[in-house]
Amino acid sequence: MRSFPLYLILISIACAGAGPAPAQDILWTQTFGGGGYDYAESMEQTTDGGFIIAGYGSSFAVGSWDVYLIKTDESGDTLWTRTYGDVSTDVATGVTQTADGGYAVSMTEGIGNLLRVDASGDSLWTRDYEMQAYSVQATTDGGYIIAGRRGGHCYLVKTDADGDAVWRNAYPGGEYSVAFSVAEVSGGGYVTGGSAYTGIGDWDYHIVRTAEDGTQLWNRTYGRVLEPDEGWALCESDDDGFVITGLFFATLKVDAAGDSVWSCGFGTGEIGCALSISPTLDQGFLVGGYVNPYGLDEGEYYLVRIDGQGHLCWERYYGAGDGSFDHGFCARPTQDGAYAMVGWSDAFGAGDMDIWLLRINVEGSSVGAPDESRARPTLIVPSPSMGSAEAHLFYLVPEPCRVQLEVFSPLGRRLYKTIRHHAAAGRHDLIWNHRGRPAGVYFVRLSSGASVQSRKLVLLGNSKE
């Protein structure tokens, strides 16, 4: 499992904004676990509005630790839980929803590195790539990209839909390196965010950008001499750059070539670490993790919103206060403009440590239902022409928003996906090359916040080569 440094140096990073969270911020909370120790490291909102949570625990384990997967509805109520493992230690670090409604889970150790389950949580298969896997994302070709460490270096594995490796590559950065996050890039290829021990000073932020075949495009480290700069989470920005965050909530923006654009930090005078970062609808970012204002053995969830230039919009603390250990790990924007955050706590729940899920509404959005007064994008799928190998799709955007377009086979397998991106107002055209696909009815889905539209796409066959 991941270990956090106990040698942290107390620093002060200037910031502004609100302090502790007002009570009305929290819409609801839920705890999960048994009488032992249970932890959550990853969460996604699912297409049905609920949440999938991945972690590990001892409460229901066969061995010392088992993978612990939880599926909830939109109110956080449990739909099902599953554990996976044997007598060894089994630790889950990441989870992503698949096109068929199931899930893929990354693991650092135990029964494998990639676990595939169906929509009910029943295990389909596992794969072992002889690595420590810290992150997994479903890719547009129906496969997966997995990031972690092998042999002391940052390591990536690209697989097909069945989990079989298409390519594997190591990307050294200094003496040691590790990738804690990975993303498919909107322009093609992949990017990892993590840490590298350079040998000059201490740990530095480490970003690797690759092509679709795994070829390294660039490999950069960022940090201060003789100071710890550990990168734990990364996401793509709307302008094709990347934002990485980590120890002390130090956050760095780089452009598409890896050159620094801006940096910022939060959590004044407190020891802590940012463990997740996500883009928001207004081209800003949501950063989540924990701080230790009372000492290393105590803590609070810490949630920060910044704009596209790294300026603080607000900050919030959540926990039981002095004497409790509340460790925030993963925070995500939700489909209705609010937020969710998960981690673990010894102050809430039934056991020594329990998974603690919060639903948060800081900006006062209309949570729980789409804002019907807001204009939504419109998806249009024209009739295809006989003999064409291309389907021309377009959507109309009345006001700027983040959108994603996907194409599914008649059996529900995702065949094409755009990266969720910020779309300006106006018409947006896309071309899907379906050469070699059989004639029949396919489905196109356009997602924007809580709005999801689906249209039929009829392929007539006899596509020209």
Tab-separated table of C-alpha atoms in Angstrom:
chain	number	residue	atom	x	y	z
A	1	MET	CA	0.000	0.000	0.000
A	2	ARG	CA	1.105	3.608	-0.335
A	3	SER	CA	3.178	5.059	2.466
A	4	PHE	CA	3.335	8.702	3.354
A	5	PRO	CA	6.581	10.330	4.504
A	6	LEU	CA	6.965	10.985	8.212
A	7	TYR	CA	9.908	13.302	7.646
A	8	LEU	CA	7.778	16.141	6.292
A	9	ILE	CA	9.216	19.605	6.735
A	10	LEU	CA	6.729	22.153	7.985
A	11	ILE	CA	6.409	24.985	5.476
A	12	SER	CA	4.118	27.956	5.001
A	13	ILE	CA	2.540	28.611	1.606
A	14	ALA	CA	0.667	31.869	1.142
A	15	CYS	CA	-3.029	31.588	0.288
A	16	ALA	CA	-6.329	33.330	0.760
A	17	GLY	CA	-9.914	32.180	1.118
A	18	ALA	CA	-12.491	30.770	3.450
A	19	GLY	CA	-11.680	28.658	6.469
A	20	PRO	CA	-13.580	25.702	7.938
A	21	ALA	CA	-16.568	24.446	6.000
A	22	PRO	CA	-20.014	25.821	6.862
A	23	ALA	CA	-22.375	23.050	7.971
A	24	GLN	CA	-24.655	23.642	4.980
A	25	ASP	CA	-21.839	22.631	2.622
A	26	ILE	CA	-22.344	18.959	3.471
A	27	LEU	CA	-25.419	17.469	1.814
A	28	TRP	CA	-24.916	13.987	3.253
A	29	THR	CA	-22.221	11.588	4.430
A	30	GLN	CA	-21.957	7.806	4.369
A	31	THR	CA	-19.547	5.357	5.969
A	32	PHE	CA	-18.579	1.883	4.799
A	33	GLY	CA	-16.660	-0.877	6.525
A	34	GLY	CA	-16.665	-3.319	9.385
A	35	GLY	CA	-14.925	-3.724	12.700
A	36	GLY	CA	-11.400	-3.543	11.294
A	37	TYR	CA	-9.496	-1.094	9.110
A	38	ASP	CA	-10.975	-0.057	5.749
A	39	TYR	CA	-9.546	2.516	3.322
A	40	ALA	CA	-10.599	4.157	0.017
A	41	GLU	CA	-8.125	5.384	-2.583
A	42	SER	CA	-10.237	6.030	-5.691
A	43	MET	CA	-13.759	7.090	-6.649
A	44	GLU	CA	-15.737	7.928	-9.783
A	45	GLN	CA	-19.286	9.055	-10.308
A	46	THR	CA	-21.002	6.421	-12.453
A	47	THR	CA	-23.318	6.966	-15.407
A	48	ASP	CA	-26.377	6.312	-13.221
A	49	GLY	CA	-25.449	9.208	-10.902
A	50	GLY	CA	-24.111	6.978	-8.134
A	51	PHE	CA	-20.508	6.302	-7.143
A	52	ILE	CA	-17.970	3.495	-7.399
A	53	ILE	CA	-15.345	3.434	-4.632
A	54	ALA	CA	-12.206	1.286	-4.644
A	55	GLY	CA	-9.829	0.607	-1.783
A	56	TYR	CA	-8.837	-2.160	0.572
A	57	GLY	CA	-9.719	-3.373	4.034
A	58	SER	CA	-9.256	-5.945	6.764
A	59	SER	CA	-12.838	-6.131	8.037
A	60	PHE	CA	-14.040	-8.664	5.461
A	61	ALA	CA	-10.686	-9.940	4.206
A	62	VAL	CA	-9.582	-13.510	3.572
A	63	GLY	CA	-5.974	-12.445	4.044
A	64	SER	CA	-4.516	-9.449	5.854
A	65	TRP	CA	-6.032	-7.026	3.297
A	66	ASP	CA	-8.484	-7.551	0.455
A	67	VAL	CA	-9.579	-5.299	-2.407
A	68	TYR	CA	-12.780	-3.571	-1.304
A	69	LEU	CA	-15.213	-2.293	-3.964
A	70	ILE	CA	-18.398	-0.335	-3.138
A	71	LYS	CA	-21.192	0.732	-5.494
A	72	THR	CA	-23.694	3.327	-4.272
A	73	ASP	CA	-26.713	5.165	-5.635
A	74	GLU	CA	-26.852	8.959	-6.012
A	75	SER	CA	-27.581	9.339	-2.270
A	76	GLY	CA	-24.587	7.257	-1.227
A	77	ASP	CA	-26.726	4.290	-0.178
A	78	THR	CA	-25.029	0.957	-0.777
A	79	LEU	CA	-26.157	-1.023	-3.832
A	80	TRP	CA	-23.499	-3.688	-3.406
A	81	THR	CA	-20.055	-4.313	-1.936
A	82	ARG	CA	-17.481	-6.878	-2.975
A	83	THR	CA	-14.095	-8.018	-1.707
A	84	TYR	CA	-11.465	-9.737	-3.837
A	85	GLY	CA	-8.305	-11.451	-2.707
A	86	ASP	CA	-6.631	-14.489	-1.248
A	87	VAL	CA	-4.382	-15.083	1.729
A	88	SER	CA	-1.921	-12.494	0.393
A	89	THR	CA	-2.205	-8.704	0.702
A	90	ASP	CA	-4.533	-7.283	-1.959
A	91	VAL	CA	-4.660	-3.494	-2.354
A	92	ALA	CA	-6.754	-1.494	-4.871
A	93	THR	CA	-5.516	1.947	-5.898
A	94	GLY	CA	-7.690	3.054	-8.845
A	95	VAL	CA	-11.036	2.385	-10.510
A	96	THR	CA	-12.631	3.321	-13.832
A	97	GLN	CA	-16.047	2.535	-15.300
A	98	THR	CA	-16.084	0.584	-18.542
A	99	ALA	CA	-18.352	0.994	-21.572
A	100	ASP	CA	-20.504	-2.002	-20.599
A	101	GLY	CA	-21.229	-0.579	-17.148
A	102	GLY	CA	-18.627	-2.703	-15.379
A	103	TYR	CA	-15.379	-1.591	-13.762
A	104	ALA	CA	-11.619	-2.007	-14.014
A	105	VAL	CA	-9.534	-1.804	-10.840
A	106	SER	CA	-5.777	-1.268	-10.524
A	107	MET	CA	-3.844	-3.011	-7.741
A	108	THR	CA	-0.352	-2.606	-6.351
A	109	GLU	CA	-0.104	-6.175	-5.120
A	110	GLY	CA	-1.982	-9.385	-4.477
A	111	ILE	CA	-4.060	-11.347	-6.993
A	112	GLY	CA	-2.863	-9.191	-9.900
A	113	ASN	CA	-2.479	-5.649	-11.206
A	114	LEU	CA	-5.786	-5.307	-13.084
A	115	LEU	CA	-9.153	-6.659	-11.949
A	116	ARG	CA	-12.162	-6.570	-14.287
A	117	VAL	CA	-15.672	-6.907	-12.820
A	118	ASP	CA	-19.152	-6.606	-14.302
A	119	ALA	CA	-21.837	-4.072	-13.356
A	120	SER	CA	-22.834	-6.189	-10.336
A	121	GLY	CA	-19.267	-6.508	-9.088
A	122	ASP	CA	-18.783	-10.135	-10.127
A	123	SER	CA	-15.199	-10.853	-11.115
A	124	LEU	CA	-14.570	-11.460	-14.833
A	125	TRP	CA	-10.782	-11.756	-14.920
A	126	THR	CA	-7.497	-10.538	-13.429
A	127	ARG	CA	-4.169	-9.781	-15.058
A	128	ASP	CA	-0.668	-9.538	-13.586
A	129	TYR	CA	1.935	-7.323	-15.275
A	130	GLU	CA	4.608	-7.772	-12.570
A	131	MET	CA	4.411	-4.179	-11.422
A	132	GLN	CA	2.895	-1.973	-8.753
A	133	ALA	CA	-0.153	-0.434	-10.471
A	134	TYR	CA	-1.386	2.861	-8.987
A	135	SER	CA	-3.827	4.090	-11.630
A	136	VAL	CA	-5.989	2.791	-14.485
A	137	GLN	CA	-8.096	4.521	-17.132
A	138	ALA	CA	-10.326	3.062	-19.843
A	139	THR	CA	-9.105	4.151	-23.295
A	140	THR	CA	-11.016	5.131	-26.413
A	141	ASP	CA	-10.110	1.882	-28.188
A	142	GLY	CA	-11.845	-0.187	-25.495
A	143	GLY	CA	-8.646	-1.140	-23.683
A	144	TYR	CA	-6.877	0.242	-20.622
A	145	ILE	CA	-3.820	2.299	-19.723
A	146	ILE	CA	-2.186	1.382	-16.399
A	147	ALA	CA	0.503	3.377	-14.573
A	148	GLY	CA	2.769	2.572	-11.672
A	149	ARG	CA	6.268	1.336	-11.011
A	150	ARG	CA	8.458	-1.588	-11.966
A	151	GLY	CA	12.139	-2.066	-11.214
A	152	GLY	CA	12.324	1.303	-9.489
A	153	HIS	CA	11.047	3.271	-12.485
A	154	CYS	CA	7.834	4.824	-13.810
A	155	TYR	CA	6.065	2.118	-15.802
A	156	LEU	CA	3.130	2.080	-18.244
A	157	VAL	CA	1.152	-0.839	-19.641
A	158	LYS	CA	-1.339	-0.464	-22.498
A	159	THR	CA	-3.798	-3.326	-22.843
A	160	ASP	CA	-6.617	-4.412	-25.110
A	161	ALA	CA	-10.200	-4.940	-23.930
A	162	ASP	CA	-9.311	-8.368	-22.505
A	163	GLY	CA	-6.431	-7.005	-20.444
A	164	ASP	CA	-3.713	-8.486	-22.648
A	165	ALA	CA	-0.689	-6.197	-22.890
A	166	VAL	CA	-0.281	-4.334	-26.202
A	167	TRP	CA	2.911	-2.619	-25.053
A	168	ARG	CA	4.868	-2.015	-21.834
A	169	ASN	CA	7.454	0.695	-21.237
A	170	ALA	CA	9.585	2.056	-18.422
A	171	TYR	CA	10.310	5.799	-18.258
A	172	PRO	CA	13.166	6.447	-15.831
A	173	GLY	CA	13.337	9.790	-14.073
A	174	GLY	CA	16.406	10.201	-11.882
A	175	GLU	CA	17.513	7.324	-9.656
A	176	TYR	CA	13.948	6.193	-8.873
A	177	SER	CA	10.554	7.149	-10.278
A	178	VAL	CA	6.910	6.168	-9.951
A	179	ALA	CA	3.669	7.157	-11.710
A	180	PHE	CA	0.659	7.639	-9.443
A	181	SER	CA	-1.778	8.885	-12.117
A	182	VAL	CA	-2.347	8.477	-15.848
A	183	ALA	CA	-4.665	9.993	-18.445
A	184	GLU	CA	-5.424	9.607	-22.130
A	185	VAL	CA	-4.654	12.929	-23.811
A	186	SER	CA	-7.249	14.642	-26.006
A	187	GLY	CA	-4.662	15.059	-28.773
A	188	GLY	CA	-3.715	11.364	-28.653
A	189	GLY	CA	-1.315	9.402	-26.493
A	190	TYR	CA	-0.948	9.390	-22.723
A	191	VAL	CA	0.483	11.393	-19.832
A	192	THR	CA	1.592	10.272	-16.375
A	193	GLY	CA	2.077	12.225	-13.168
A	194	GLY	CA	4.222	11.070	-10.283
A	195	SER	CA	7.504	11.472	-8.451
A	196	ALA	CA	11.193	11.019	-9.237
A	197	TYR	CA	14.217	10.950	-6.942
A	198	THR	CA	16.760	12.964	-8.891
A	199	GLY	CA	19.792	12.406	-6.682
A	200	ILE	CA	20.434	16.172	-6.665
A	201	GLY	CA	18.127	17.050	-3.833
A	202	ASP	CA	15.007	15.153	-2.922
A	203	TRP	CA	11.869	13.896	-4.662
A	204	ASP	CA	10.643	15.990	-7.598
A	205	TYR	CA	7.412	16.106	-9.585
A	206	HIS	CA	7.700	13.837	-12.631
A	207	ILE	CA	5.618	14.040	-15.835
A	208	VAL	CA	5.993	11.779	-18.876
A	209	ARG	CA	4.173	12.402	-22.172
A	210	THR	CA	3.922	9.513	-24.639
A	211	ALA	CA	2.545	8.770	-28.092
A	212	GLU	CA	-0.237	6.200	-28.590
A	213	ASP	CA	2.325	3.423	-29.081
A	214	GLY	CA	4.112	4.310	-25.837
A	215	THR	CA	6.995	6.155	-27.478
A	216	GLN	CA	8.269	8.835	-25.114
A	217	LEU	CA	7.627	12.381	-26.373
A	218	TRP	CA	9.083	14.138	-23.343
A	219	ASN	CA	10.087	13.338	-19.767
A	220	ARG	CA	10.428	16.191	-17.253
A	221	THR	CA	11.044	16.682	-13.525
A	222	TYR	CA	10.156	19.792	-11.520
A	223	GLY	CA	11.190	20.715	-8.002
A	224	ARG	CA	13.344	22.607	-5.564
A	225	VAL	CA	16.861	21.694	-4.474
A	226	LEU	CA	16.945	19.783	-1.161
A	227	GLU	CA	13.170	20.066	-0.727
A	228	PRO	CA	10.589	17.269	-1.117
A	229	ASP	CA	8.265	17.777	-4.095
A	230	GLU	CA	6.203	14.600	-4.416
A	231	GLY	CA	3.662	14.520	-7.249
A	232	TRP	CA	0.563	12.424	-6.562
A	233	ALA	CA	-2.126	13.457	-9.063
A	234	LEU	CA	-2.363	14.959	-12.564
A	235	CYS	CA	-5.061	15.993	-15.036
A	236	GLU	CA	-5.227	17.595	-18.472
A	237	SER	CA	-6.274	21.237	-18.801
A	238	ASP	CA	-8.570	22.684	-21.479
A	239	ASP	CA	-5.645	24.331	-23.301
A	240	ASP	CA	-3.821	20.996	-23.864
A	241	GLY	CA	-1.517	21.489	-20.883
A	242	PHE	CA	-1.342	19.519	-17.638
A	243	VAL	CA	-1.667	20.282	-13.937
A	244	ILE	CA	0.109	18.217	-11.282
A	245	THR	CA	-0.245	18.452	-7.507
A	246	GLY	CA	1.029	16.660	-4.433
A	247	LEU	CA	2.935	17.262	-1.205
A	248	PHE	CA	1.915	20.417	0.693
A	249	PHE	CA	-0.748	21.003	-2.008
A	250	ALA	CA	1.928	22.554	-4.224
A	251	THR	CA	0.303	22.697	-7.677
A	252	LEU	CA	2.089	23.193	-11.008
A	253	LYS	CA	0.692	23.948	-14.470
A	254	VAL	CA	2.744	23.056	-17.565
A	255	ASP	CA	1.983	23.563	-21.246
A	256	ALA	CA	1.725	20.861	-23.923
A	257	ALA	CA	5.527	20.774	-24.255
A	258	GLY	CA	6.071	20.408	-20.496
A	259	ASP	CA	7.246	23.974	-19.849
A	260	SER	CA	6.120	25.533	-16.556
A	261	VAL	CA	3.266	28.061	-16.798
A	262	TRP	CA	2.381	28.798	-13.164
A	263	SER	CA	2.588	27.294	-9.679
A	264	CYS	CA	0.644	27.805	-6.466
A	265	GLY	CA	0.207	26.253	-3.030
A	266	PHE	CA	-2.353	26.088	-0.244
A	267	GLY	CA	-2.788	24.898	3.339
A	268	THR	CA	-0.877	27.630	5.156
A	269	GLY	CA	1.449	26.336	7.847
A	270	GLU	CA	0.030	22.799	7.748
A	271	ILE	CA	1.507	19.457	6.818
A	272	GLY	CA	-0.541	17.721	4.155
A	273	CYS	CA	-0.753	16.269	0.680
A	274	ALA	CA	-3.021	16.640	-2.352
A	275	LEU	CA	-3.958	13.221	-3.710
A	276	SER	CA	-6.456	14.051	-6.483
A	277	ILE	CA	-7.083	16.777	-9.039
A	278	SER	CA	-9.898	17.174	-11.578
A	279	PRO	CA	-10.907	19.860	-14.100
A	280	THR	CA	-14.077	21.845	-13.364
A	281	LEU	CA	-16.671	23.222	-15.772
A	282	ASP	CA	-15.251	26.762	-15.619
A	283	GLN	CA	-11.735	25.671	-16.710
A	284	GLY	CA	-10.528	25.615	-13.106
A	285	PHE	CA	-9.527	22.661	-10.943
A	286	LEU	CA	-10.695	20.778	-7.861
A	287	VAL	CA	-7.875	19.575	-5.600
A	288	GLY	CA	-8.488	17.152	-2.738
A	289	GLY	CA	-6.422	15.523	-0.024
A	290	TYR	CA	-5.656	15.903	3.652
A	291	VAL	CA	-3.901	18.219	6.091
A	292	ASN	CA	-2.531	17.557	9.586
A	293	PRO	CA	-3.198	20.751	11.566
A	294	TYR	CA	-3.061	18.890	14.888
A	295	GLY	CA	-0.087	16.578	14.274
A	296	LEU	CA	1.003	13.661	12.088
A	297	ASP	CA	-1.388	11.185	13.747
A	298	GLU	CA	-4.444	13.411	13.261
A	299	GLY	CA	-5.945	15.046	10.194
A	300	GLU	CA	-8.786	16.533	8.195
A	301	TYR	CA	-10.151	16.291	4.683
A	302	TYR	CA	-8.970	19.322	2.723
A	303	LEU	CA	-10.699	20.494	-0.474
A	304	VAL	CA	-9.563	23.397	-2.668
A	305	ARG	CA	-11.040	25.063	-5.764
A	306	ILE	CA	-8.695	27.088	-7.976
A	307	ASP	CA	-9.291	28.933	-11.229
A	308	GLY	CA	-7.461	28.358	-14.502
A	309	GLN	CA	-4.579	30.589	-13.386
A	310	GLY	CA	-4.045	28.865	-10.045
A	311	HIS	CA	-5.825	31.492	-7.939
A	312	LEU	CA	-7.706	30.252	-4.903
A	313	CYS	CA	-11.507	30.342	-5.195
A	314	TRP	CA	-12.206	28.655	-1.846
A	315	GLU	CA	-10.878	26.044	0.569
A	316	ARG	CA	-12.750	23.739	2.947
A	317	TYR	CA	-11.892	21.434	5.861
A	318	TYR	CA	-14.008	18.413	6.840
A	319	GLY	CA	-13.574	16.175	9.868
A	320	ALA	CA	-14.288	15.561	13.522
A	321	GLY	CA	-11.606	17.989	14.688
A	322	ASP	CA	-8.763	17.680	17.170
A	323	GLY	CA	-8.089	14.082	18.185
A	324	SER	CA	-9.502	12.410	15.044
A	325	PHE	CA	-7.777	11.040	11.966
A	326	ASP	CA	-9.790	12.027	8.873
A	327	HIS	CA	-7.738	11.343	5.744
A	328	GLY	CA	-9.233	12.727	2.523
A	329	PHE	CA	-8.007	10.965	-0.597
A	330	CYS	CA	-10.111	11.476	-3.728
A	331	ALA	CA	-12.378	14.419	-4.660
A	332	ARG	CA	-14.397	14.727	-7.881
A	333	PRO	CA	-16.878	17.208	-9.405
A	334	THR	CA	-20.298	15.626	-9.916
A	335	GLN	CA	-22.719	15.798	-12.819
A	336	ASP	CA	-24.952	18.419	-11.178
A	337	GLY	CA	-22.221	20.954	-10.342
A	338	ALA	CA	-21.509	19.786	-6.781
A	339	TYR	CA	-18.648	17.648	-5.414
A	340	ALA	CA	-17.955	14.310	-3.752
A	341	MET	CA	-14.967	13.349	-1.615
A	342	VAL	CA	-13.883	10.049	-0.120
A	343	GLY	CA	-11.164	8.836	2.207
A	344	TRP	CA	-11.195	7.305	5.669
A	345	SER	CA	-11.863	8.265	9.265
A	346	ASP	CA	-11.510	6.831	12.769
A	347	ALA	CA	-14.198	9.201	14.089
A	348	PHE	CA	-17.136	7.987	11.972
A	349	GLY	CA	-18.402	4.486	11.260
A	350	ALA	CA	-18.304	1.168	13.045
A	351	GLY	CA	-14.664	0.109	13.033
A	352	ASP	CA	-11.137	1.208	13.839
A	353	MET	CA	-11.024	2.985	10.454
A	354	ASP	CA	-13.923	3.337	8.018
A	355	ILE	CA	-14.380	4.682	4.492
A	356	TRP	CA	-16.072	8.094	4.695
A	357	LEU	CA	-17.917	9.529	1.663
A	358	LEU	CA	-19.117	13.161	1.590
A	359	ARG	CA	-21.448	14.917	-0.829
A	360	ILE	CA	-20.629	18.626	-0.867
A	361	ASN	CA	-22.343	21.690	-2.337
A	362	VAL	CA	-20.089	24.702	-1.832
A	363	GLU	CA	-21.311	27.043	-4.565
A	364	GLY	CA	-25.025	26.542	-3.908
A	365	SER	CA	-25.786	24.783	-7.190
A	366	SER	CA	-29.112	23.041	-7.765
A	367	VAL	CA	-27.954	19.659	-6.505
A	368	GLY	CA	-29.827	16.474	-7.178
A	369	ALA	CA	-31.406	17.406	-10.512
A	370	PRO	CA	-30.294	19.014	-13.757
A	371	ASP	CA	-30.754	22.756	-14.072
A	372	GLU	CA	-33.528	22.764	-16.665
A	373	SER	CA	-33.252	26.531	-17.127
A	374	ARG	CA	-29.774	26.148	-18.562
A	375	ALA	CA	-29.484	25.539	-22.294
A	376	ARG	CA	-28.003	22.136	-23.106
A	377	PRO	CA	-26.021	20.979	-26.142
A	378	THR	CA	-27.996	19.285	-28.918
A	379	LEU	CA	-26.687	16.147	-30.665
A	380	ILE	CA	-27.533	15.656	-34.340
A	381	VAL	CA	-26.777	12.433	-36.240
A	382	PRO	CA	-27.499	12.785	-39.982
A	383	SER	CA	-28.433	9.782	-42.095
A	384	PRO	CA	-25.318	8.128	-43.544
A	385	SER	CA	-24.754	7.909	-47.279
A	386	MET	CA	-24.340	4.555	-48.992
A	387	GLY	CA	-20.706	3.670	-49.679
A	388	SER	CA	-19.196	6.138	-47.216
A	389	ALA	CA	-16.694	4.958	-44.597
A	390	GLU	CA	-17.263	8.071	-42.464
A	391	ALA	CA	-20.149	9.190	-40.275
A	392	HIS	CA	-20.456	12.945	-39.917
A	393	LEU	CA	-21.675	13.835	-36.418
A	394	PHE	CA	-22.173	17.272	-34.955
A	395	TYR	CA	-23.592	18.950	-31.888
A	396	LEU	CA	-24.776	22.490	-31.166
A	397	VAL	CA	-23.569	24.232	-27.992
A	398	PRO	CA	-25.666	27.250	-26.860
A	399	GLU	CA	-23.206	28.241	-24.121
A	400	PRO	CA	-19.678	27.042	-23.157
A	401	CYS	CA	-19.615	23.713	-21.331
A	402	ARG	CA	-17.640	20.482	-20.959
A	403	VAL	CA	-18.800	17.726	-23.305
A	404	GLN	CA	-17.930	14.175	-24.309
A	405	LEU	CA	-19.110	12.199	-27.346
A	406	GLU	CA	-19.101	8.389	-27.554
A	407	VAL	CA	-20.143	5.753	-30.116
A	408	PHE	CA	-21.299	2.274	-29.035
A	409	SER	CA	-21.789	-0.983	-30.904
A	410	PRO	CA	-25.209	-2.716	-30.994
A	411	LEU	CA	-24.041	-4.815	-28.006
A	412	GLY	CA	-22.999	-1.779	-25.986
A	413	ARG	CA	-19.222	-1.873	-26.512
A	414	ARG	CA	-17.677	1.590	-26.748
A	415	LEU	CA	-15.991	2.024	-30.124
A	416	TYR	CA	-15.103	5.712	-30.051
A	417	LYS	CA	-14.747	8.360	-27.356
A	418	THR	CA	-13.592	11.951	-27.265
A	419	ILE	CA	-11.818	13.196	-24.156
A	420	ARG	CA	-14.201	15.264	-22.024
A	421	HIS	CA	-13.303	18.794	-23.088
A	422	HIS	CA	-14.420	22.418	-22.864
A	423	ALA	CA	-16.541	23.299	-25.916
A	424	ALA	CA	-17.157	26.885	-26.963
A	425	ALA	CA	-20.619	28.024	-28.042
A	426	GLY	CA	-21.468	27.114	-31.651
A	427	ARG	CA	-21.452	24.085	-33.934
A	428	HIS	CA	-18.901	21.302	-33.452
A	429	ASP	CA	-18.337	18.711	-36.200
A	430	LEU	CA	-16.771	15.278	-35.801
A	431	ILE	CA	-16.061	12.480	-38.227
A	432	TRP	CA	-16.113	8.843	-37.098
A	433	ASN	CA	-14.344	6.485	-39.485
A	434	HIS	CA	-16.289	3.219	-39.342
A	435	ARG	CA	-14.458	1.405	-42.131
A	436	GLY	CA	-14.731	-2.343	-41.581
A	437	ARG	CA	-17.701	-2.099	-39.212
A	438	PRO	CA	-20.701	-4.260	-40.174
A	439	ALA	CA	-23.992	-2.701	-41.208
A	440	GLY	CA	-26.507	-2.195	-38.423
A	441	VAL	CA	-27.751	0.157	-35.711
A	442	TYR	CA	-25.119	1.880	-33.548
A	443	PHE	CA	-25.612	4.424	-30.784
A	444	VAL	CA	-24.094	7.889	-30.279
A	445	ARG	CA	-24.083	9.482	-26.813
A	446	LEU	CA	-23.362	13.120	-25.942
A	447	SER	CA	-22.719	13.903	-22.245
A	448	SER	CA	-22.570	17.358	-20.670
A	449	GLY	CA	-22.817	17.573	-16.889
A	450	ALA	CA	-26.066	15.860	-15.875
A	451	SER	CA	-27.401	15.999	-19.449
A	452	VAL	CA	-27.022	12.815	-21.508
A	453	GLN	CA	-28.447	12.423	-25.032
A	454	SER	CA	-28.403	9.296	-27.166
A	455	ARG	CA	-29.169	8.928	-30.875
A	456	LYS	CA	-29.253	5.973	-33.252
A	457	LEU	CA	-26.705	5.824	-36.050
A	458	VAL	CA	-27.562	3.451	-38.916
A	459	LEU	CA	-24.621	2.104	-40.949
A	460	LEU	CA	-25.672	0.940	-44.392
A	461	GLY	CA	-22.570	-1.114	-45.129
A	462	ASN	CA	-20.598	-1.418	-48.385
A	463	SER	CA	-18.098	1.190	-47.131
A	464	LYS	CA	-15.487	2.205	-49.646
A	465	GLU	CA	-11.956	1.173	-48.864
